[in-house]
Structure formats: C-alpha cells, structure tokens
Short mmCIF file of C-alpha atoms and ligand atoms in Angstrom, two decimals:
data_model
loop_
_atom_site.label_atom_id
_atom_site.label_comp_id
_atom_site.label_asym_id
_atom_site.label_seq_id
_atom_site.Cartn_x
_atom_site.Cartn_y
_atom_site.Cartn_z
CA UNK O 218 26.00 -55.84 -15.17
CA UNK O 219 29.83 -56.13 -15.68
CA UNK O 220 29.77 -58.63 -18.72
CA UNK O 221 28.75 -57.27 -22.14
CA UNK O 222 26.68 -59.80 -24.25
CA UNK O 223 27.49 -60.13 -27.91
CA UNK O 224 24.35 -60.24 -29.93
CA UNK O 225 23.18 -60.77 -33.48
CA UNK O 226 20.13 -59.30 -35.25
CA UNK O 227 18.44 -61.75 -37.63
CA UNK O 228 16.26 -59.58 -40.05
CA UNK O 229 18.44 -56.69 -39.42
CA UNK O 230 17.44 -54.79 -42.62
CA UNK O 231 13.69 -54.90 -41.75
CA UNK O 232 11.49 -52.48 -40.02
CA UNK O 233 11.85 -54.14 -36.65
CA UNK O 234 15.56 -54.88 -37.39
CA UNK O 235 16.28 -51.29 -37.81
CA UNK O 236 14.64 -50.52 -34.48
CA UNK O 237 17.03 -53.13 -32.90
CA UNK O 238 20.06 -51.51 -34.41
CA UNK O 239 18.90 -48.01 -32.88
CA UNK O 240 18.01 -49.61 -29.48
CA UNK O 241 21.19 -51.52 -29.20
CA UNK O 242 23.84 -49.20 -30.76
CA UNK O 243 24.46 -47.67 -27.30
CA UNK O 244 22.94 -50.33 -25.08
CA UNK O 245 24.84 -50.87 -21.65
CA UNK O 246 24.74 -54.66 -21.64
CA UNK O 247 24.63 -55.73 -25.26
CA UNK O 248 27.00 -55.26 -28.15
CA UNK O 249 25.94 -55.69 -31.80
CA UNK O 250 28.23 -58.40 -33.29
CA UNK O 251 26.33 -59.80 -36.14
CA UNK O 252 23.77 -58.50 -38.58
CA UNK O 253 21.93 -61.12 -40.87
CA UNK O 254 19.15 -60.98 -43.45
CA UNK O 255 18.14 -62.72 -46.65
CA UNK O 256 20.51 -63.79 -49.32
CA UNK O 257 19.55 -60.51 -51.20
CA UNK O 258 21.45 -58.59 -48.41
CA UNK O 259 24.20 -61.18 -47.40
CA UNK O 260 27.79 -60.15 -48.19
CA UNK O 261 27.03 -56.47 -48.52
CA UNK O 262 28.03 -53.84 -45.96
CA UNK O 263 24.95 -52.96 -43.88
CA UNK O 264 24.43 -49.45 -45.12
CA UNK O 265 24.42 -50.86 -48.71
CA UNK O 266 22.11 -53.80 -47.94
CA UNK O 267 19.56 -51.63 -46.24
CA UNK O 268 19.96 -48.64 -48.66
CA UNK O 269 16.73 -46.68 -49.04
CA UNK O 270 14.82 -49.01 -46.71
CA UNK O 271 16.30 -47.25 -43.75
CA UNK O 272 13.36 -45.52 -42.32
CA UNK O 273 14.42 -44.41 -38.80
CA UNK O 274 14.37 -40.72 -37.75
CA UNK O 275 18.05 -40.92 -36.88
CA UNK O 276 21.00 -41.73 -39.13
CA UNK O 277 22.37 -45.41 -39.45
CA UNK O 278 24.74 -45.63 -36.38
CA UNK O 279 28.47 -45.52 -37.53
CA UNK O 280 29.17 -48.64 -35.56
CA UNK O 281 27.10 -50.82 -37.82
CA UNK O 282 27.40 -49.13 -41.19
CA UNK O 283 30.26 -51.35 -42.52
CA UNK O 284 29.38 -54.54 -40.79
CA UNK O 285 29.08 -57.11 -43.51
CA UNK O 286 25.49 -58.66 -43.41
CA UNK O 287 25.57 -62.49 -42.95
CA UNK O 288 23.11 -64.98 -44.48
CA UNK O 289 20.48 -65.79 -41.79
CA UNK O 290 19.61 -69.14 -43.11
CA UNK O 291 22.99 -70.44 -44.42
CA UNK O 292 25.39 -69.08 -41.86
CA UNK O 293 23.35 -70.46 -38.60
CA UNK O 294 26.42 -72.21 -37.02
CA UNK O 295 28.82 -69.46 -37.72
CA UNK O 296 26.53 -66.84 -36.21
CA UNK O 297 25.86 -69.01 -33.16
CA UNK O 298 29.59 -69.16 -32.57
CA UNK O 299 30.11 -65.53 -32.67
CA UNK O 300 27.24 -64.34 -30.49
CA UNK O 301 25.83 -64.96 -26.90
CA UNK O 302 22.22 -64.82 -28.25
CA UNK O 303 20.14 -63.46 -31.29
CA UNK O 304 17.16 -61.25 -31.80
CA UNK O 305 15.06 -62.53 -34.59
CA UNK O 306 12.37 -60.52 -36.67
CA UNK O 307 12.04 -61.94 -40.32
CA UNK O 308 9.52 -61.98 -42.99
CA UNK O 309 9.35 -65.54 -43.91
CA UNK O 310 6.73 -68.37 -43.85
CA UNK O 311 5.63 -69.49 -40.46
CA UNK O 312 6.95 -73.05 -40.75
CA UNK O 313 10.44 -71.63 -42.01
CA UNK O 314 10.58 -69.32 -39.24
CA UNK O 315 9.77 -72.12 -36.64
CA UNK O 316 12.50 -74.14 -38.26
CA UNK O 317 15.03 -71.30 -38.47
CA UNK O 318 14.69 -70.43 -34.78
CA UNK O 319 15.02 -74.01 -33.77
CA UNK O 320 18.19 -74.34 -35.70
CA UNK O 321 19.68 -71.38 -33.79
CA UNK O 322 18.45 -72.73 -30.40
CA UNK O 323 19.86 -76.15 -31.19
CA UNK O 324 23.15 -74.51 -32.12
CA UNK O 325 23.25 -73.42 -28.40
CA UNK O 326 22.19 -69.77 -29.37
CA UNK O 327 19.15 -68.49 -27.40
CA UNK O 328 16.68 -66.57 -29.63
CA UNK O 329 14.58 -63.83 -28.52
CA UNK O 330 11.89 -63.47 -31.06
CA UNK O 331 9.55 -60.96 -32.60
CA UNK O 332 7.87 -63.41 -34.94
CA UNK O 333 4.65 -65.38 -34.22
CA UNK O 334 5.77 -68.69 -35.31
CA UNK O 335 6.45 -70.16 -31.82
CA UNK O 336 4.11 -68.12 -29.84
CA UNK O 337 1.82 -71.03 -29.12
CA UNK O 338 4.65 -73.63 -28.91
CA UNK O 339 3.58 -74.85 -25.39
CA UNK O 340 7.08 -74.94 -23.75
CA UNK O 341 8.20 -71.59 -25.41
CA UNK O 342 7.54 -68.57 -23.06
CA UNK O 343 5.71 -65.65 -24.42
CA UNK O 344 6.53 -62.83 -22.07
CA UNK O 345 5.45 -59.27 -21.64
CA UNK O 346 8.12 -58.60 -18.86
CA UNK O 347 5.90 -56.50 -16.57
CA UNK O 348 3.07 -59.09 -16.72
CA UNK O 349 4.31 -62.72 -16.61
CA UNK O 350 8.03 -62.90 -16.16
CA UNK O 351 7.42 -66.13 -14.18
CA UNK O 352 6.86 -68.00 -17.42
CA UNK O 353 10.63 -68.04 -18.20
CA UNK O 354 10.85 -70.79 -15.67
CA UNK O 355 9.62 -73.03 -18.58
CA UNK O 356 13.06 -72.63 -20.26
CA UNK O 357 14.70 -75.81 -18.71
CA UNK O 358 11.69 -77.98 -19.93
CA UNK O 359 12.12 -76.54 -23.44
CA UNK O 360 15.85 -77.21 -23.38
CA UNK O 361 15.13 -80.82 -22.37
CA UNK O 362 13.00 -81.16 -25.51
CA UNK O 363 15.53 -79.60 -27.67
CA UNK O 364 18.37 -81.39 -26.26
CA UNK O 365 20.33 -78.03 -25.46
CA UNK O 366 22.45 -76.77 -22.68
CA UNK O 367 22.09 -73.10 -23.51
CA UNK O 368 19.86 -72.77 -26.49
CA UNK O 369 16.22 -71.97 -26.18
CA UNK O 370 13.50 -69.72 -27.84
CA UNK O 371 11.55 -67.02 -25.86
CA UNK O 372 8.95 -64.76 -27.73
CA UNK O 373 7.15 -61.51 -27.07
CA UNK O 374 3.44 -61.24 -27.76
CA UNK O 375 1.90 -59.47 -30.70
CA UNK O 376 2.05 -55.67 -30.99
CA UNK O 377 -1.76 -55.18 -31.14
CA UNK O 378 -2.36 -56.30 -27.60
CA UNK O 379 0.37 -54.21 -25.85
CA UNK O 380 -2.00 -51.58 -24.69
CA UNK O 381 -5.16 -53.44 -23.46
CA UNK O 382 -3.39 -56.45 -21.99
CA UNK O 383 -1.01 -54.30 -19.74
CA UNK O 384 -4.11 -52.11 -18.64
CA UNK O 385 -6.28 -55.19 -17.66
CA UNK O 386 -3.93 -57.81 -16.31
CA UNK O 387 -2.96 -55.78 -13.14
CA UNK O 388 -6.65 -54.91 -12.36
CA UNK O 389 -7.35 -58.69 -12.68
CA UNK O 390 -4.52 -59.64 -10.42
CA UNK O 391 -5.68 -57.11 -7.86
CA UNK O 392 -8.71 -59.12 -7.49
CA UNK O 393 -11.26 -57.84 -9.98
CA UNK O 394 -11.77 -60.87 -12.31
CA UNK O 395 -11.91 -59.62 -15.90
CA UNK O 396 -14.72 -61.69 -17.67
CA UNK O 397 -15.30 -60.12 -21.05
CA UNK O 398 -13.17 -57.84 -23.22
CA UNK O 399 -14.09 -56.08 -26.51
CA UNK O 400 -11.32 -54.34 -28.26
CA UNK O 401 -10.95 -52.24 -31.45
CA UNK O 402 -7.55 -51.57 -32.46
CA UNK O 403 -6.36 -48.69 -34.74
CA UNK O 404 -2.99 -49.82 -35.91
CA UNK O 405 -0.05 -47.93 -37.55
CA UNK O 406 1.41 -49.00 -40.98
CA UNK O 407 4.91 -49.66 -39.42
CA UNK O 408 3.23 -52.78 -38.16
CA UNK O 409 3.28 -54.17 -41.65
CA UNK O 410 6.91 -53.15 -42.05
CA UNK O 411 5.71 -50.26 -44.28
CA UNK O 412 5.94 -46.42 -44.65
CA UNK O 413 3.69 -43.99 -46.50
CA UNK O 414 6.24 -44.12 -49.32
CA UNK O 415 6.06 -47.85 -49.53
CA UNK O 416 2.31 -48.11 -49.00
CA UNK O 417 0.73 -44.96 -50.79
CA UNK O 418 -2.58 -46.62 -50.55
CA UNK O 419 -2.66 -45.92 -46.80
CA UNK O 420 -2.55 -42.17 -47.27
CA UNK O 421 -6.10 -40.83 -46.42
CA UNK O 422 -7.51 -44.26 -45.93
CA UNK O 423 -8.55 -46.94 -43.43
CA UNK O 424 -8.24 -50.75 -44.34
CA UNK O 425 -10.64 -52.67 -42.19
CA UNK O 426 -8.51 -55.87 -42.35
CA UNK O 427 -5.08 -57.09 -41.09
CA UNK O 428 -4.48 -60.72 -41.76
CA UNK O 429 -4.54 -63.01 -38.63
CA UNK O 430 -4.44 -60.07 -36.29
CA UNK O 431 -7.83 -60.54 -34.70
CA UNK O 432 -7.01 -64.07 -33.95
CA UNK O 433 -3.69 -63.07 -32.27
CA UNK O 434 -5.50 -60.31 -30.35
CA UNK O 435 -7.95 -62.69 -28.87
CA UNK O 436 -5.89 -65.81 -28.50
CA UNK O 437 -2.48 -64.51 -27.28
CA UNK O 438 -3.75 -62.85 -23.98
CA UNK O 439 -4.89 -66.34 -22.74
CA UNK O 440 -1.16 -67.55 -22.77
CA UNK O 441 -0.08 -64.41 -20.81
CA UNK O 442 -2.93 -65.23 -18.48
CA UNK O 443 -1.88 -68.80 -18.40
CA UNK O 444 0.31 -70.87 -16.06
CA UNK O 445 3.12 -73.31 -16.09
CA UNK O 446 1.85 -77.07 -15.55
CA UNK O 447 4.63 -79.61 -15.82
CA UNK O 448 6.65 -79.16 -18.97
CA UNK O 449 4.05 -76.78 -20.75
CA UNK O 450 2.57 -73.42 -20.24
CA UNK O 451 -1.26 -73.96 -20.29
CA UNK O 452 -3.59 -71.29 -21.67
CA UNK O 453 -6.17 -69.75 -19.38
CA UNK O 454 -9.77 -70.20 -20.32
CA UNK O 455 -10.59 -66.59 -19.56
CA UNK O 456 -11.07 -63.69 -20.07
CA UNK O 457 -13.23 -63.76 -23.23
CA UNK O 458 -11.59 -61.55 -25.82
CA UNK O 459 -13.25 -60.28 -29.06
CA UNK O 460 -11.25 -58.04 -31.35
CA UNK O 461 -11.54 -56.01 -34.59
CA UNK O 462 -8.28 -54.65 -35.96
CA UNK O 463 -8.07 -51.81 -38.50
CA UNK O 464 -5.12 -50.37 -40.35
CA UNK O 465 -5.16 -46.56 -40.01
CA UNK O 466 -3.04 -43.79 -41.77
CA UNK O 467 -0.44 -43.35 -38.88
CA UNK O 468 3.36 -44.08 -39.17
CA UNK O 469 3.75 -45.49 -35.55
CA UNK O 470 1.63 -46.28 -32.65
CA UNK O 471 -1.37 -48.69 -32.16
CA UNK O 472 -4.31 -47.28 -30.35
CA UNK O 473 -7.10 -49.30 -28.82
CA UNK O 474 -10.77 -48.75 -27.69
CA UNK O 475 -11.53 -51.22 -24.99
CA UNK O 476 -14.81 -52.27 -23.29
CA UNK O 477 -14.51 -54.49 -20.13
CA UNK O 478 -16.91 -56.44 -17.95
CA UNK O 479 -15.92 -58.00 -14.66
CA UNK O 480 -17.13 -61.34 -13.32
CA UNK O 481 -20.23 -61.29 -11.17
CA UNK O 482 -20.69 -57.70 -11.37
CA UNK O 483 -17.71 -57.17 -8.99
CA UNK O 484 -15.97 -54.17 -10.45
CA UNK O 485 -13.51 -51.76 -9.10
CA UNK O 486 -14.30 -48.13 -8.57
CA UNK O 487 -12.94 -45.74 -11.18
CA UNK O 488 -10.52 -44.37 -8.45
CA UNK O 489 -9.39 -48.12 -7.64
CA UNK O 490 -8.56 -48.68 -11.31
CA UNK O 491 -6.66 -45.52 -11.48
CA UNK O 492 -4.71 -46.46 -8.26
CA UNK O 493 -3.82 -49.84 -9.72
CA UNK O 494 -2.46 -48.37 -12.82
CA UNK O 495 -0.60 -45.72 -11.17
CA UNK O 496 0.95 -48.05 -8.52
CA UNK O 497 1.74 -51.16 -10.66
CA UNK O 498 5.38 -52.23 -10.96
CA UNK O 499 6.54 -55.26 -12.69
CA UNK O 500 9.86 -57.16 -12.64
CA UNK O 501 11.54 -54.71 -15.07
CA UNK O 502 10.98 -51.84 -12.68
CA UNK O 503 11.88 -53.76 -9.53
CA UNK O 504 14.95 -55.07 -11.31
CA UNK O 505 15.75 -51.64 -12.71
CA UNK O 506 16.22 -53.08 -16.19
CA UNK O 507 17.92 -50.73 -18.62
CA UNK O 508 15.00 -50.54 -21.08
CA UNK O 509 12.30 -50.41 -18.39
CA UNK O 510 9.93 -47.47 -18.28
CA UNK O 511 9.82 -45.88 -14.89
CA UNK O 512 6.15 -45.54 -14.96
CA UNK O 513 4.70 -48.46 -16.95
CA UNK O 514 1.05 -47.36 -17.07
CA UNK O 515 0.17 -43.77 -17.51
CA UNK O 516 -3.23 -42.27 -17.30
CA UNK O 517 -4.20 -39.04 -18.95
CA UNK O 518 -7.00 -37.11 -17.36
CA UNK O 519 -7.69 -34.83 -20.51
CA UNK O 520 -10.66 -35.94 -22.56
CA UNK O 521 -8.63 -35.84 -25.92
CA UNK O 522 -5.50 -37.89 -24.68
CA UNK O 523 -3.74 -39.98 -25.06
CA UNK O 524 -3.02 -39.11 -28.85
CA UNK O 525 -0.90 -41.36 -31.14
CA UNK O 526 1.37 -38.64 -32.41
CA UNK O 527 1.93 -36.91 -29.02
CA UNK O 528 2.28 -39.89 -26.63
CA UNK O 529 3.63 -42.85 -28.52
CA UNK O 530 7.19 -42.02 -27.56
CA UNK O 531 6.52 -41.70 -23.77
CA UNK O 532 9.46 -43.18 -21.92
CA UNK O 533 11.22 -44.09 -25.12
CA UNK O 534 8.18 -45.62 -26.48
CA UNK O 535 8.15 -48.22 -23.72
CA UNK O 536 5.29 -46.88 -21.58
CA UNK O 537 1.58 -47.60 -22.05
CA UNK O 538 -0.87 -44.58 -22.21
CA UNK O 539 -4.32 -44.90 -21.05
CA UNK O 540 -7.22 -42.38 -21.18
CA UNK O 541 -11.11 -41.83 -21.13
CA UNK O 542 -11.89 -44.28 -18.44
CA UNK O 543 -15.73 -44.15 -17.88
CA UNK O 544 -18.71 -46.32 -17.36
CA UNK O 545 -20.46 -48.03 -20.31
CA UNK O 546 -24.03 -48.73 -21.01
CA UNK O 547 -23.37 -52.52 -21.70
CA UNK O 548 -20.18 -53.26 -20.23
CA UNK O 549 -18.73 -52.14 -16.90
CA UNK O 550 -16.22 -49.70 -18.18
CA UNK O 551 -14.65 -48.36 -21.45
CA UNK O 552 -11.28 -46.73 -22.08
CA UNK O 553 -8.65 -46.14 -24.74
CA UNK O 554 -4.97 -47.26 -24.66
CA UNK O 555 -2.00 -46.50 -26.74
CA UNK O 556 1.41 -48.29 -27.25
CA UNK O 557 4.35 -47.82 -29.63
CA UNK O 558 4.14 -50.90 -32.08
CA UNK O 559 7.81 -51.21 -33.14
CA UNK O 560 9.28 -50.06 -29.66
CA UNK O 561 7.09 -51.49 -26.91
CA UNK O 562 5.28 -53.81 -29.31
CA UNK O 563 8.41 -55.16 -31.08
CA UNK O 564 12.04 -54.43 -30.77
CA UNK O 565 11.94 -52.66 -27.40
CA UNK O 566 9.73 -55.32 -25.87
CA UNK O 567 12.13 -57.97 -27.09
CA UNK O 568 15.18 -55.87 -25.76
CA UNK O 569 13.48 -55.66 -22.44
CA UNK O 570 12.78 -59.43 -22.45
CA UNK O 571 16.37 -60.16 -23.19
CA UNK O 572 17.38 -57.88 -20.28
CA UNK O 573 15.07 -59.88 -17.98
CA UNK O 574 16.55 -63.30 -19.24
CA UNK O 575 20.17 -61.88 -18.59
CA UNK O 576 19.19 -60.80 -15.20
CA UNK O 577 17.82 -64.31 -14.52
CA UNK O 578 21.08 -65.92 -15.68
CA UNK O 579 19.41 -67.77 -18.81
CA UNK O 580 21.89 -66.03 -21.22
CA UNK O 581 25.00 -67.13 -19.25
P1 NAP N 864 10.23 -56.36 -42.85
O1 NAP N 864 10.43 -54.88 -42.66
O2 NAP N 864 9.56 -56.89 -44.02
O3 NAP N 864 11.65 -57.05 -42.60
C1 NAP N 864 11.94 -58.50 -43.07
C2 NAP N 864 13.23 -58.92 -42.56
O4 NAP N 864 13.29 -60.42 -42.92
C3 NAP N 864 14.46 -58.24 -43.52
O5 NAP N 864 15.47 -58.09 -42.91
C4 NAP N 864 14.57 -59.30 -44.71
O6 NAP N 864 15.82 -59.36 -45.27
C5 NAP N 864 14.41 -60.63 -43.81
N1 NAP N 864 14.08 -61.72 -44.71
C6 NAP N 864 13.03 -61.88 -45.58
N2 NAP N 864 13.21 -63.09 -46.14
C7 NAP N 864 14.17 -63.71 -45.63
C8 NAP N 864 14.86 -65.10 -45.96
N3 NAP N 864 14.44 -65.90 -46.67
N4 NAP N 864 15.87 -65.43 -45.07
C9 NAP N 864 16.46 -64.50 -44.10
N5 NAP N 864 15.98 -63.26 -43.89
C10 NAP N 864 14.82 -62.93 -44.75
O7 NAP N 864 9.39 -57.11 -41.64
P2 NAP N 864 9.14 -56.50 -40.05
O8 NAP N 864 7.91 -55.50 -40.05
O9 NAP N 864 10.39 -56.02 -39.61
O10 NAP N 864 8.63 -57.75 -39.23
C11 NAP N 864 9.56 -58.73 -39.05
C12 NAP N 864 8.86 -59.79 -38.01
O11 NAP N 864 8.46 -59.14 -36.93
C13 NAP N 864 7.71 -60.41 -38.76
O12 NAP N 864 7.52 -61.67 -38.28
C14 NAP N 864 6.61 -59.46 -37.99
O13 NAP N 864 5.30 -60.21 -37.82
C15 NAP N 864 7.09 -59.29 -36.69
N6 NAP N 864 6.55 -58.07 -35.98
C16 NAP N 864 6.71 -56.90 -36.55
C17 NAP N 864 6.03 -55.68 -35.86
C18 NAP N 864 6.08 -54.39 -36.39
O14 NAP N 864 5.51 -53.43 -35.83
N7 NAP N 864 6.68 -54.23 -37.77
C19 NAP N 864 5.53 -55.86 -34.53
C20 NAP N 864 5.72 -57.11 -33.94
C21 NAP N 864 6.22 -58.19 -34.67
P3 NAP N 864 16.16 -58.60 -46.74
O15 NAP N 864 16.10 -57.08 -46.37
O16 NAP N 864 17.43 -59.16 -47.09
O17 NAP N 864 15.03 -59.10 -47.67
#
C-alpha cells in the first residue's frame, strides 16, 4: 500500500482506545491524526487526559503524547475533515452511540466500530474478517440509505464469540452442518474496561453475570452466518446457540468451553476437524493484510492447553487457540477455545477489518 490513511480514534482514552494507540503507533498503512474522547478529556494533551488510566504494558508512544484530545461529540465535522476514517470505542448509551456513529458517517467519514450499537442494523456489516468478508458488499446499500458518497459504518462482533465462532464456522462451511452449540465463556476483566486496581472486587472472585453478554453471544453469530438479500443482511436461522458468560479474575483473554452437535448425526471425525482448523485461511491471510495472523486457528494437543496467560498473545493476540477436542456423552464434541479480548476481540479485530476495507477500496 503506497498511500497512508490518516485515522482518528474516538474513545482514545479508554481501554480499547489505548489498544488502538499501541496497534496504530507503527502501523504500515495508518497514521494516527486525531484522538478524541469525552468533554472531560477534550483540550488536554493525550498523556494528561489519559493519566493514570493508561494500563498497557508499554509506555504511551511518544508520537501521541502531546496530541491535544478533541471532543468526540462536539467536533464531528472538524474531525471528519482531518481524517480518512475513524475507529470508535466509547462508553456511552446505545442510542447516543448510534447517533454519534451516524453523524460521522454522514460527515463522509467511515466508522469502524467496536461498539454494539449498530451490530444489528441490517445494512451495517458485522465482520470477522476471516469468516464473512463478503458482507462488506452491503456498504453501497447503506450509503444509499445514509445519502453519503464515502461515509458508512462497519462493526466488529462482540469479544465473547471470537473463539467459538472462528472454530465452528469453517467446519460448518466444510459441509458439516452445525446444529446446536452450548458455550460457557470465562471472560477477562479488561472486557469491562477494568483492571484489578480499578475493580478490586474481582480479585479471588468469579461473578456469574455480564450484562447483555449472553444475548450477544447467542444472537451475533447468526448475523455472521447470515447472507445479503437486496439491501439488508438477513440473519441465519441456525445454528442454535445457548451461552452462559462468567467474569473471571484474569486481566486479558476470554476462554470458552464449547459443546457442539451436528445436523442429522453427520459429524466430522476428530482428524477431519483438526485438518479443517489447520488448513483454514480467510481473506486476511490470502490478502496478506498487515495484522493478519499467519495461522488463524491453532490446535494444542496437550491436555492442559491452551492457557489464558500462556497463549492469549499468540501472533500478537490475533490468533485463536483451541484444545481438548473430544467426543461428548450428550453432544457430538466438546472443546475449549481462547482469544485475546482487547486485541482479536476489540481493537485488533477492528484494525484488521479496516485493513480489509482499505484493500477492497471502501476507504478511498
Ligand atoms: P472505557 O475504558 O470505559 O473507555 C470509554 C471511552 O469512551 C473513553 O475514551 C471515554 O472518554 C469515552 N467516553 C465516555 N463518555 C463519552 C462521551 N459522553 N462522549 C465521548 N466519549 C466518551 O471502555 P472500553 O472498554 O474501551 O469500551 C469501549 C467500547 O468498546 C464499548 O462500547 C465496549 O462495549 C466496546 N468493547 C470493549 C471491549 C473490551 O474488551 N474492553 C471489547 C469489545 C468491545 P473519557 O476518558 O474522556 O471519559
């Protein structure tokens, strides 16, 4: 890519915003031009605005320390005029986020969003780039609705599903129709934008509730499995997903324990499942996108792997780890899977989606 795209980060002081800064500070295609957050941060140099909230394991990159944070809601037009597109990860009410993201899109500034607000807007593609890149083809329809030439919204799916959906989707596409999926997720505290310092209640504790997470974990996969019909993406009516989501005392990394049943008892052998995972390549691998993991799905043969602390950073936190595949007494198989929630599941997944959109010409 010869051209470098100027980008803005909306919600730059948050947990996901900090990840964006780390991922984009030396990105080959993207140049951080604008940082924006709430009125609390606006007008301050970034290092002062983020202050003690900075919780990455590297220092704030020098290139962004002195950037004066803009006001994400008041400066929409100005920000749109300065950048080629924005990443958005803000903690606001859903209807406020919907409105804010549409304002950027209507100001002809594409939005690549981490927020859930538009995930079920029928002409907004919700893309996990290795699985359903073809859904970006809905963008011209969305532009028609918004009355824009360049502006549109694209979203990435929730962090909780970024282990089990990547594991199951390729098996389904290989002809083994997935019928029922039961999953329990064991989710890191950074998924709530928190650290052990800011959420001491989580030390030595498990909280068996994450607001809205089970619904997202059951519903969002159906849009990924869905298909474009005219001016909308229609959700698939299968597989059936049921989920329980637990918050566990882990800084980063969401683990999932998965049970799967195939249609009509037509199940792959264990070796066939392993081969599908080993050989699967999506658009990011084929296009050699800068943030794409070389090996997307990684199976660990050891009984006690993958482990959150050991494996969450595999391929810069963009690869999926799978293990413990075995037959089950009630379903066909069970296995575990692991993904990094703020990398693959949030900022990294959004950066990969933006790379795909650039490669396809949607950001020109
Ligand atoms: P966070 O750490 O609480 O950060 C929130 C950000 O939103 C901050 O930059 C904050 O700015 C900004 N903000 C809050 N109120 C605002 C307002 N009225 N106007 C403009 N900006 C405002 O949250 P997070 O964990 O990064 O999550 C952000 C989004 O990403 C959420 O929608 C979340 O659901 C989603 N997400 C998070 C994860 C994860 O693993 N954490 C994964 C996937 C998706 P100030 O600092 O100025 O207050």
